[in-house]
XYZ file of C-alpha atoms in Angstrom:
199
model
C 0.000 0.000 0.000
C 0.939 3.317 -0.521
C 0.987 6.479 2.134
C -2.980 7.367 1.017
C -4.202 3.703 1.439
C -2.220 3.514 4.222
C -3.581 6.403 5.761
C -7.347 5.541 4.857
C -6.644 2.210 7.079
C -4.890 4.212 9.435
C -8.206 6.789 9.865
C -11.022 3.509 9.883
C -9.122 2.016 12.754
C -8.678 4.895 14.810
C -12.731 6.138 14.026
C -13.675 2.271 15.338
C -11.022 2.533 18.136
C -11.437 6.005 19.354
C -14.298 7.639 17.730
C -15.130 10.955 15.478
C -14.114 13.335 17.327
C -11.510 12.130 19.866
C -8.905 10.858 17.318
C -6.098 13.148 16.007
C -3.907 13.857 13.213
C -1.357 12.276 15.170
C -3.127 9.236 16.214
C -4.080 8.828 12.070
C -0.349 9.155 11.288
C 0.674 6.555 14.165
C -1.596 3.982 12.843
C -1.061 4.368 9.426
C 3.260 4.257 10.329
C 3.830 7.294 8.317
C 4.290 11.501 9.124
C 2.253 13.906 9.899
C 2.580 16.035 6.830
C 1.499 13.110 4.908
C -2.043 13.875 5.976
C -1.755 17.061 4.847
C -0.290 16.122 1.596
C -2.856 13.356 -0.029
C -5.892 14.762 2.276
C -5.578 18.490 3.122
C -6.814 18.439 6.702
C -7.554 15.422 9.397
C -10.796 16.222 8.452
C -11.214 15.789 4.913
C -9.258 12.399 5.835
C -11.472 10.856 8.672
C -14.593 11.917 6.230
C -13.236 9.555 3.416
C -12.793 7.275 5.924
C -15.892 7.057 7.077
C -17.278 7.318 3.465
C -14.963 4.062 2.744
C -16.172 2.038 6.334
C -19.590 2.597 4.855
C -19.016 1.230 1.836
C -17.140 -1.409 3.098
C -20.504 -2.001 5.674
C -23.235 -1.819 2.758
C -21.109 -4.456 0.858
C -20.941 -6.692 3.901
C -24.575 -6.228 4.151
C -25.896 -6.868 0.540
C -24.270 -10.175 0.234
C -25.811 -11.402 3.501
C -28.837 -10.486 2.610
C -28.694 -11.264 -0.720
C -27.822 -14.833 0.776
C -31.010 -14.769 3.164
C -33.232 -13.503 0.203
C -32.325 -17.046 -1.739
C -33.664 -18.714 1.650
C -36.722 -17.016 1.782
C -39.863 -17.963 -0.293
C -42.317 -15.013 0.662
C -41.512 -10.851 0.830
C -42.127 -11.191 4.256
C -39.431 -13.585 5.202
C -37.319 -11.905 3.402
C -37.734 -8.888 5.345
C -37.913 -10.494 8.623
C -34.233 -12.066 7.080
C -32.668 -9.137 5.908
C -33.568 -7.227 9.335
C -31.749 -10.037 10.998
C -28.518 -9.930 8.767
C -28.353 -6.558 9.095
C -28.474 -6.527 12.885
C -25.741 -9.148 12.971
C -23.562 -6.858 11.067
C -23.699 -4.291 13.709
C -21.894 -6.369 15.933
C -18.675 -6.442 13.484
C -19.076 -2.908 12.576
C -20.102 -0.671 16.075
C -17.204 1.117 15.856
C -18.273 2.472 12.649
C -22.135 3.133 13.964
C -21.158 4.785 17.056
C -18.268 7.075 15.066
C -21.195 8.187 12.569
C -23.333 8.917 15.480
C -21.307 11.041 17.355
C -19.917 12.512 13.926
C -23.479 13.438 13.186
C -24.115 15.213 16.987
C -21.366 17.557 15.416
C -22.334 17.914 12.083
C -23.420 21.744 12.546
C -19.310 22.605 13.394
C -18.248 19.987 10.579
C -19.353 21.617 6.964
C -17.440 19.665 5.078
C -18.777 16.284 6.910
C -22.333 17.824 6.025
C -22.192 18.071 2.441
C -20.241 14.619 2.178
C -23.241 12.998 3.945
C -26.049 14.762 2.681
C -24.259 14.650 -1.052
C -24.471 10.282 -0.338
C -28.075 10.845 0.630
C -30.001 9.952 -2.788
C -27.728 6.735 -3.503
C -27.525 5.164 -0.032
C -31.683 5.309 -0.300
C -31.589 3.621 -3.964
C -29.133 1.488 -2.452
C -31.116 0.279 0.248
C -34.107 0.261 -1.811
C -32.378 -2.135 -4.015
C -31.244 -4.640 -0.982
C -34.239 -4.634 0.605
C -35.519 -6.045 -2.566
C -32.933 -8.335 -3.123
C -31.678 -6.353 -6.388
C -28.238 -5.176 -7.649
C -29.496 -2.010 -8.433
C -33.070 -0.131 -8.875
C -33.985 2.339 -11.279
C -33.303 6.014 -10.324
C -37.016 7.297 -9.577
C -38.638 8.910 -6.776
C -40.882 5.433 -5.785
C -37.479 3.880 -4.928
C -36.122 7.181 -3.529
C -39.561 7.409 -1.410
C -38.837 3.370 -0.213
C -35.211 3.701 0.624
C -36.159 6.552 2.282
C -38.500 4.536 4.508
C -35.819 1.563 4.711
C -32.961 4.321 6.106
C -35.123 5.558 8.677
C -36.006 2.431 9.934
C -31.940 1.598 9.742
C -30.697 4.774 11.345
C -33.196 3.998 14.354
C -32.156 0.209 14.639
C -28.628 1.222 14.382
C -28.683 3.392 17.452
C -31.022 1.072 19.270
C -28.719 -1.712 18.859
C -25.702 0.567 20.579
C -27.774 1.728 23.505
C -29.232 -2.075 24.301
C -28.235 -4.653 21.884
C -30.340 -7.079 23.670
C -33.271 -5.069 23.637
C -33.398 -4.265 19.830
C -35.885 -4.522 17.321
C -35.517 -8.161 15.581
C -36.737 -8.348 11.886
C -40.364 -10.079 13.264
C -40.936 -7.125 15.284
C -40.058 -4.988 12.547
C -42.974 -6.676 10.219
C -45.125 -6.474 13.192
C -44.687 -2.674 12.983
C -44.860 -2.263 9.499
C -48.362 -4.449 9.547
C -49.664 -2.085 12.553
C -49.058 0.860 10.443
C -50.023 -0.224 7.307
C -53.594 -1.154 8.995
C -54.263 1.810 10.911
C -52.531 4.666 8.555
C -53.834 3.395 5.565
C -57.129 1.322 6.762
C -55.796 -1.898 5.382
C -56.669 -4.736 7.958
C -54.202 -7.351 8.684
C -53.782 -10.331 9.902
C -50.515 -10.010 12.371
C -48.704 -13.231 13.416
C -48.670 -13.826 16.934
């Protein structure tokens, strides 16, 4: 690897080690074995270098993700084992990647003194909701319209609230039946629909 890769490693293990806003340009450089200046050189600032950091653990996440649940979705023969199975791969994930969940947490509590984190986020927005739209449905890809848009939406709340469930009580987190259970409740009384929910 060269000094950027080496750096990018560098940043991911000190943002699952030490967090957003506790790690410094000197703990990067100390991780990644190379100088300080180096950070400066390939990134600018520590900050423009934990962001693609953090842009690159996600990735790395959402790829971990997909083929799990692109492995449960072969297993399951209706949509709603499927979901129930893809809520349940993705909570097992957490548990390889909290560092990552409770770095974007507390980089989010700062977002309003970190611009730059901001518009790399909020510029991710529209793909990581096609994105989930698409694994949800146990698809490479989906097309670009606002349905999807409007259903990854709904699939990234649901995420970003499981996500910090799961780091303030792992054992008391939603599980993908409860999830369905929810999504039934809602579906019946917002839209009138009456369902039949499992017991």
């Amino acid at each position: 690897m060269g000094n950027r890769e080496d750096l990018l490693a560098g940043a991911k293990h000190c943002l699952y080690e030490k967090g957003y806003g506790r790690t410094t340009a000197r703990d990067i450089a100390t991780a990644a074995g190379v100088s300080l200046a180096a950070i400066g050189y390939h990134f600018g600032s520590k900050e423009a270098l934990l962001n693609a950091a953090m842009m690159e653990a996600t990735k790395e996440w959402g790829e971990a993700v997909d083929a799990a649940v692109l492995a449960a979705a072969e297993a399951a023969v209706t949509p709603e084992e499927r979901f129930v199975a893809t809520w349940r791969r993705v909570g097992e994930t957490f548990v390889e990647y909290r560092g990552l969940w409770a770095a974007q947490c507390e980089a989010i509590a700062q977002i309003d003194r970190t611009p730059e984190l901001r518009q790399v986020l909020a510029g991710a927005q529209r793909m990581a909701r096609l994105a989930l739209a698409a694994m949800f449905q146990g698809q490479r890809e989906v097309p670009d319209s606002e349905e999807e848009y409007a259903l990854g939406t709904f699939y990234q709340a649901l995420l970003a609230g499981y996500a910090i469930q799961w780091l303030l009580d792992p054992e008391q987190a939603p599980t993908g039946e409860l999830f369905l259970e929810g999504l039934q409740l809602a579906s019946a009384r917002v839209l009138g629909r009456p369902v039949e929910v499992p017991e």
